[in-house]
């Protein structure tokens, strides 16, 4: 039995350390057998004894060759959630109207703040992108906006992450189909990817994952007064908003990765410029494509900008009101979702530009080198 265990352990170690030796070995050996090992490893490595043994061996091997295993995927305990006491929804036990000092006493200090489409800042709270939420505050430092894509949703209606759309509508009623801004009515729910509800003096947007049977994947809650302050569906262009949308898309992308067990991406300023240039080119020249009008692909543009990469990918979005809507839409598109959840990528830069109607163009450039 001991020999069998050691043999299995050897196979697991061979697979886990594959990136260290594969490039040199593949020119001499047919490595197709590794795919068979992978199928077995996926089952075997769930055994706690195997996991502990593999970690020990990899650590020893790593010390010999100077390899440090990735520490960016960590486990963080989920907080205890209480049913909201005065509203339909809360996020991380935070409700609209709560005082900022009480919020930060409970969940700590923000990791970043950046301007959103409502002219206020989203404050991002998380532990290496675990237990991720964004909160905005009014002039009195009271909560007037909330967003999360993590299992932090609590509701008097029993709605939480992964609740089916049918259940949401059965509990909350028919979603809104239009919203008035000034003298204009804007049509809502043009897709089946999210629903709007007007509850408790707030506008609640429930996002669904079409790849997970239209179950709840995120929620945004905006106070009536904050929504009313935005006179149109799109905010006026500004440098602060551009940078805010870029960092917000980066943050919500990493938040999605950790919910799928992946490491977080590192922000890259150099490729942000590549992404910005492409967004601006599309906005100014009124097109929407990965290939620009000079026939250059994303990979051509990255090479032109001197960015070394072994693997790369690009996501584009156009016309969404915010980075939240852009991200949730990208996650519902199979090809874009694949880039967001690609374990081969290590870096990400996001570039935003606006057209004449203040509609944002979003470009995400992922890569590894």
PDB file of N, CA, C and O in Angstrom, residues 57 75 117 206 210 244 301 316 353 362:
ATOM      1  N   UNK A  57       6.716  17.773  -0.508  1.00  0.00           N
ATOM      2  CA  UNK A  57       7.710  17.411  -1.516  1.00  0.00           C
ATOM      3  C   UNK A  57       8.022  18.587  -2.426  1.00  0.00           C
ATOM      4  O   UNK A  57       9.177  18.884  -2.728  1.00  0.00           O
ATOM      5  N   UNK A  75      -7.041  30.965   1.308  1.00  0.00           N
ATOM      6  CA  UNK A  75      -8.382  30.704   1.805  1.00  0.00           C
ATOM      7  C   UNK A  75      -8.704  31.720   2.894  1.00  0.00           C
ATOM      8  O   UNK A  75      -7.942  31.893   3.843  1.00  0.00           O
ATOM      9  N   UNK A 117     -19.519  56.047 -12.023  1.00  0.00           N
ATOM     10  CA  UNK A 117     -20.381  56.790 -12.937  1.00  0.00           C
ATOM     11  C   UNK A 117     -21.384  57.689 -12.222  1.00  0.00           C
ATOM     12  O   UNK A 117     -22.050  58.519 -12.862  1.00  0.00           O
ATOM     13  N   UNK A 206     -29.893  42.844 -10.004  1.00  0.00           N
ATOM     14  CA  UNK A 206     -29.469  41.472  -9.749  1.00  0.00           C
ATOM     15  C   UNK A 206     -28.899  40.910 -11.051  1.00  0.00           C
ATOM     16  O   UNK A 206     -29.582  40.887 -12.079  1.00  0.00           O
ATOM     17  N   UNK A 210     -25.279  33.275 -16.994  1.00  0.00           N
ATOM     18  CA  UNK A 210     -25.966  32.433 -17.971  1.00  0.00           C
ATOM     19  C   UNK A 210     -25.283  31.084 -18.116  1.00  0.00           C
ATOM     20  O   UNK A 210     -25.893  30.127 -18.620  1.00  0.00           O
ATOM     21  N   UNK A 244     -11.115  55.586 -12.888  1.00  0.00           N
ATOM     22  CA  UNK A 244     -11.965  54.815 -11.989  1.00  0.00           C
ATOM     23  C   UNK A 244     -12.516  53.569 -12.653  1.00  0.00           C
ATOM     24  O   UNK A 244     -12.465  52.468 -12.080  1.00  0.00           O
ATOM     25  N   UNK A 301      -0.223  44.903 -31.433  1.00  0.00           N
ATOM     26  CA  UNK A 301      -0.163  46.150 -30.668  1.00  0.00           C
ATOM     27  C   UNK A 301       0.701  45.996 -29.421  1.00  0.00           C
ATOM     28  O   UNK A 301       1.456  46.910 -29.052  1.00  0.00           O
ATOM     29  N   UNK A 316     -12.997  43.009 -25.073  1.00  0.00           N
ATOM     30  CA  UNK A 316     -13.543  44.316 -25.419  1.00  0.00           C
ATOM     31  C   UNK A 316     -14.990  44.400 -24.971  1.00  0.00           C
ATOM     32  O   UNK A 316     -15.738  43.420 -25.027  1.00  0.00           O
ATOM     33  N   UNK A 353     -11.892  54.583 -22.879  1.00  0.00           N
ATOM     34  CA  UNK A 353     -12.029  55.862 -23.589  1.00  0.00           C
ATOM     35  C   UNK A 353     -13.507  56.059 -23.882  1.00  0.00           C
ATOM     36  O   UNK A 353     -14.305  55.110 -23.852  1.00  0.00           O
ATOM     37  N   UNK A 362     -14.226  49.741 -23.412  1.00  0.00           N
ATOM     38  CA  UNK A 362     -13.365  49.068 -22.457  1.00  0.00           C
ATOM     39  C   UNK A 362     -12.473  48.072 -23.188  1.00  0.00           C
ATOM     40  O   UNK A 362     -12.958  47.260 -23.988  1.00  0.00           O
TER      41      UNK A 362
END
